[in-house]
Amino acid sequence: MSGDLNANKILGAVLATAFVIVGVQQVTAAIYHTEAPKRMGYFVDAPEEAAGGAAEAVLPPDWGTVLPTADLAAGEAAFARCVACHTVTAGGANGTGPNLYGVLGRPVASHAGFAYSDAMIAHKAEAPTWTYDALDQFLTAPGRVVQGTKMSFAGIRDTQTRVNLIAWLRSQGSGGVAVPAPDPARQPGAAAAPAETPAETPAPGAEQAAAQAGGAAGSAPDTGPAARSTTQATPAAPPAATSGGHSAH
Ligand code: HEC
């Protein structure tokens, strides 16, 4: 008899424990209302190109075509994003960043009196001059092009804004840098032409963009497969992602 009673007590205790566990789960769920984030993982403010959007990133601007029609006033306005750190007048002081007078066509990391990062000095070996393309790539994603740069600036994703800005920078002491002739290989539609013949011979620009996208995948996880597998490994939504989900309402 007493054996039965003990068995009942034990069963009762087990059931009670089960109820408590379920109850706590319910209450917790009610208190901490969580929603699965629309996109798993941390949000990284990386340019779209990093996500492998090859379609738009393939061709660099055709400077010979875009510079003559660039909007200098819009370029000057875009420079508002730089003035916290840069002056652009002749002989202007170095601030957080170096003076940018005549930066187009200027050797990389060359402005007197400015202590460049090791990353920027190393970049000089690969790309010695701030050409149109070099500036354009750098301003798209400074930290991606010069990994470890101390220029804390996310970059300008919009190509037309960069074109306007670079055209305006040219007018600030770089007027001697010639506008190149229009390059048919960079004009819209040029990317489609090589695609007609099988993609064994990608355009040089495409190869470069692919290399950039590949290089970016490691440093700037966005929606690539690598990023997805990382987030799967840690399914618990981090607090940042959770609050992000709320603010997205
Ligand atoms: C938060 C401060 C900051 C902002 C904002 C900023 N920069 Fe910079 N910039 C720097 C620093 C610091 C460096 C030096 C980088 C290094 O040594 O790694 C630099 C370097 C540069 C260089 C290389 C110059 C050289 O002499 O080699 C260019 C070009 C440049 N910035 C352009 C811009 C433009 C254009 C903008 C605005 C769209 C901008 N920067 C916004 C801080 C900034």
Short mmCIF file of N, CA and C and ligand atoms in Angstrom, two decimals, residues 78-86 95-100 103-104 106-111 114-121 130 135 138-139 142 146 148-156 165-166 169, ligand 1:
data_model
loop_
_atom_site.label_atom_id
_atom_site.label_comp_id
_atom_site.label_asym_id
_atom_site.label_seq_id
_atom_site.Cartn_x
_atom_site.Cartn_y
_atom_site.Cartn_z
N ALA A 78 27.31 66.55 -51.97
CA ALA A 78 27.71 65.23 -51.46
C ALA A 78 28.95 65.34 -50.58
N PHE A 79 29.77 66.35 -50.85
CA PHE A 79 30.98 66.51 -50.05
C PHE A 79 30.66 66.90 -48.60
N ALA A 80 29.41 67.26 -48.35
CA ALA A 80 29.00 67.55 -46.97
C ALA A 80 29.25 66.34 -46.07
N ARG A 81 29.27 65.16 -46.67
CA ARG A 81 29.50 63.95 -45.88
C ARG A 81 30.97 63.79 -45.54
N CYS A 82 31.82 64.60 -46.09
CA CYS A 82 33.26 64.45 -45.90
C CYS A 82 33.84 65.55 -45.00
N VAL A 83 33.12 66.68 -44.88
CA VAL A 83 33.72 67.85 -44.26
C VAL A 83 34.02 67.67 -42.78
N ALA A 84 33.38 66.71 -42.15
CA ALA A 84 33.70 66.48 -40.74
C ALA A 84 35.17 66.11 -40.59
N CYS A 85 35.75 65.54 -41.62
CA CYS A 85 37.12 65.03 -41.53
C CYS A 85 38.08 65.64 -42.54
N HIS A 86 37.56 66.22 -43.62
CA HIS A 86 38.43 66.68 -44.69
C HIS A 86 38.19 68.15 -45.05
N GLY A 95 42.68 67.34 -41.06
CA GLY A 95 41.85 67.14 -39.88
C GLY A 95 41.98 65.68 -39.47
N THR A 96 40.81 65.09 -39.22
CA THR A 96 40.83 63.64 -38.98
C THR A 96 41.37 62.93 -40.21
N GLY A 97 41.05 63.49 -41.37
CA GLY A 97 41.58 62.97 -42.64
C GLY A 97 42.45 64.02 -43.30
N PRO A 98 43.20 63.61 -44.33
CA PRO A 98 44.10 64.57 -45.00
C PRO A 98 43.33 65.58 -45.84
N ASN A 99 43.95 66.73 -46.06
CA ASN A 99 43.40 67.72 -46.99
C ASN A 99 43.26 67.06 -48.37
N LEU A 100 42.16 67.36 -49.05
CA LEU A 100 41.87 66.66 -50.31
C LEU A 100 42.03 67.55 -51.54
N VAL A 103 43.09 65.94 -54.95
CA VAL A 103 43.30 64.52 -54.62
C VAL A 103 43.17 63.62 -55.85
N LEU A 104 42.32 64.02 -56.79
CA LEU A 104 42.23 63.23 -58.02
C LEU A 104 43.56 63.37 -58.77
N ARG A 106 46.36 62.50 -57.48
CA ARG A 106 47.42 62.65 -56.48
C ARG A 106 47.92 61.26 -56.07
N PRO A 107 49.20 61.13 -55.76
CA PRO A 107 49.67 59.83 -55.26
C PRO A 107 48.94 59.48 -53.95
N VAL A 108 48.66 58.22 -53.79
CA VAL A 108 47.97 57.74 -52.58
C VAL A 108 48.87 58.01 -51.36
N ALA A 109 48.24 58.38 -50.28
CA ALA A 109 48.93 58.55 -48.98
C ALA A 109 50.14 59.46 -49.09
N SER A 110 49.95 60.60 -49.77
CA SER A 110 51.10 61.46 -50.04
C SER A 110 51.00 62.85 -49.42
N HIS A 111 49.87 63.17 -48.75
CA HIS A 111 49.73 64.56 -48.32
C HIS A 111 50.62 64.86 -47.11
N PHE A 114 50.29 64.42 -42.82
CA PHE A 114 49.22 63.54 -42.36
C PHE A 114 49.77 62.14 -42.08
N ALA A 115 49.39 61.60 -40.93
CA ALA A 115 49.85 60.27 -40.54
C ALA A 115 48.87 59.22 -41.05
N TYR A 116 49.18 58.67 -42.22
CA TYR A 116 48.30 57.65 -42.82
C TYR A 116 48.42 56.34 -42.06
N SER A 117 47.38 55.54 -42.18
CA SER A 117 47.41 54.21 -41.57
C SER A 117 48.37 53.31 -42.35
N ASP A 118 48.83 52.27 -41.70
CA ASP A 118 49.67 51.29 -42.40
C ASP A 118 48.92 50.71 -43.58
N ALA A 119 47.59 50.53 -43.40
CA ALA A 119 46.77 49.95 -44.47
C ALA A 119 46.82 50.84 -45.72
N MET A 120 46.70 52.15 -45.52
CA MET A 120 46.70 53.07 -46.66
C MET A 120 48.09 53.11 -47.30
N ILE A 121 49.11 53.06 -46.49
CA ILE A 121 50.48 53.08 -47.03
C ILE A 121 50.72 51.80 -47.84
N TRP A 130 45.46 58.11 -57.07
CA TRP A 130 44.00 58.24 -56.99
C TRP A 130 43.45 58.59 -58.37
N LEU A 135 39.46 56.22 -56.99
CA LEU A 135 38.62 57.02 -56.08
C LEU A 135 37.21 56.44 -56.01
N PHE A 138 37.22 53.28 -53.94
CA PHE A 138 37.47 53.58 -52.53
C PHE A 138 36.23 54.21 -51.89
N LEU A 139 35.63 55.16 -52.58
CA LEU A 139 34.49 55.86 -52.00
C LEU A 139 33.23 54.99 -51.95
N PRO A 142 35.14 52.25 -48.50
CA PRO A 142 36.54 52.47 -48.09
C PRO A 142 37.15 51.28 -47.37
N VAL A 146 40.37 49.37 -48.92
CA VAL A 146 41.61 49.50 -48.15
C VAL A 146 41.30 48.93 -46.76
N GLY A 148 41.39 47.99 -43.24
CA GLY A 148 42.16 48.50 -42.12
C GLY A 148 42.38 50.00 -42.20
N THR A 149 41.78 50.66 -43.20
CA THR A 149 41.93 52.12 -43.29
C THR A 149 41.33 52.77 -42.06
N LYS A 150 41.89 53.91 -41.67
CA LYS A 150 41.30 54.61 -40.52
C LYS A 150 40.27 55.63 -40.96
N MET A 151 39.91 55.62 -42.24
CA MET A 151 38.78 56.45 -42.68
C MET A 151 37.49 55.73 -42.31
N SER A 152 36.85 56.20 -41.23
CA SER A 152 35.63 55.55 -40.74
C SER A 152 34.44 56.10 -41.49
N PHE A 153 34.22 55.58 -42.65
CA PHE A 153 33.14 56.08 -43.50
C PHE A 153 32.60 54.88 -44.26
N ALA A 154 31.28 54.69 -44.19
CA ALA A 154 30.69 53.46 -44.75
C ALA A 154 30.83 53.39 -46.26
N GLY A 155 30.80 54.57 -46.91
CA GLY A 155 30.88 54.55 -48.36
C GLY A 155 29.61 55.11 -48.98
N ILE A 156 29.68 55.40 -50.27
CA ILE A 156 28.54 55.96 -51.01
C ILE A 156 28.13 54.90 -52.02
N LEU A 165 30.35 63.62 -57.15
CA LEU A 165 31.34 64.00 -56.15
C LEU A 165 32.75 64.02 -56.76
N ILE A 166 33.06 63.00 -57.54
CA ILE A 166 34.40 62.92 -58.13
C ILE A 166 34.58 64.04 -59.16
N LEU A 169 35.26 67.02 -57.08
CA LEU A 169 36.63 66.96 -56.53
C LEU A 169 37.64 67.34 -57.61
C1 HEC B 1 35.16 60.11 -40.19
C2 HEC B 1 36.16 60.84 -40.90
C3 HEC B 1 36.16 60.77 -42.41
C4 HEC B 1 35.11 60.98 -43.27
C5 HEC B 1 33.67 61.29 -42.95
C6 HEC B 1 35.67 60.88 -44.59
N1 HEC B 1 37.01 60.60 -44.52
FE1 HEC B 1 38.28 60.37 -46.09
N2 HEC B 1 39.77 59.92 -44.82
C7 HEC B 1 39.69 59.92 -43.45
C8 HEC B 1 40.92 59.44 -42.90
C9 HEC B 1 41.25 59.27 -41.42
C10 HEC B 1 41.75 59.15 -43.99
C11 HEC B 1 43.15 58.54 -43.94
C12 HEC B 1 42.93 57.04 -44.12
C13 HEC B 1 44.10 56.17 -43.77
O1 HEC B 1 45.23 56.66 -43.59
O2 HEC B 1 43.87 54.95 -43.69
C14 HEC B 1 41.02 59.48 -45.18
C15 HEC B 1 41.51 59.35 -46.47
C16 HEC B 1 40.83 59.73 -47.60
C17 HEC B 1 41.37 59.68 -48.94
C18 HEC B 1 42.78 59.26 -49.31
C19 HEC B 1 43.60 60.53 -49.35
C20 HEC B 1 45.07 60.37 -49.60
O3 HEC B 1 45.80 61.37 -49.43
O4 HEC B 1 45.55 59.27 -49.94
C21 HEC B 1 40.40 60.13 -49.77
C22 HEC B 1 40.49 60.28 -51.27
C23 HEC B 1 39.26 60.45 -48.97
N3 HEC B 1 39.55 60.19 -47.65
C24 HEC B 1 38.08 60.96 -49.45
C25 HEC B 1 36.94 61.16 -48.68
C26 HEC B 1 35.69 61.63 -49.21
C27 HEC B 1 35.47 62.06 -50.64
C28 HEC B 1 34.80 61.62 -48.18
C29 HEC B 1 33.34 61.96 -48.21
C30 HEC B 1 32.52 61.22 -49.14
C31 HEC B 1 35.51 61.18 -47.00
N4 HEC B 1 36.79 60.91 -47.34
C32 HEC B 1 34.95 61.05 -45.75
C33 HEC B 1 38.60 60.29 -42.71
C34 HEC B 1 37.34 60.53 -43.21
#
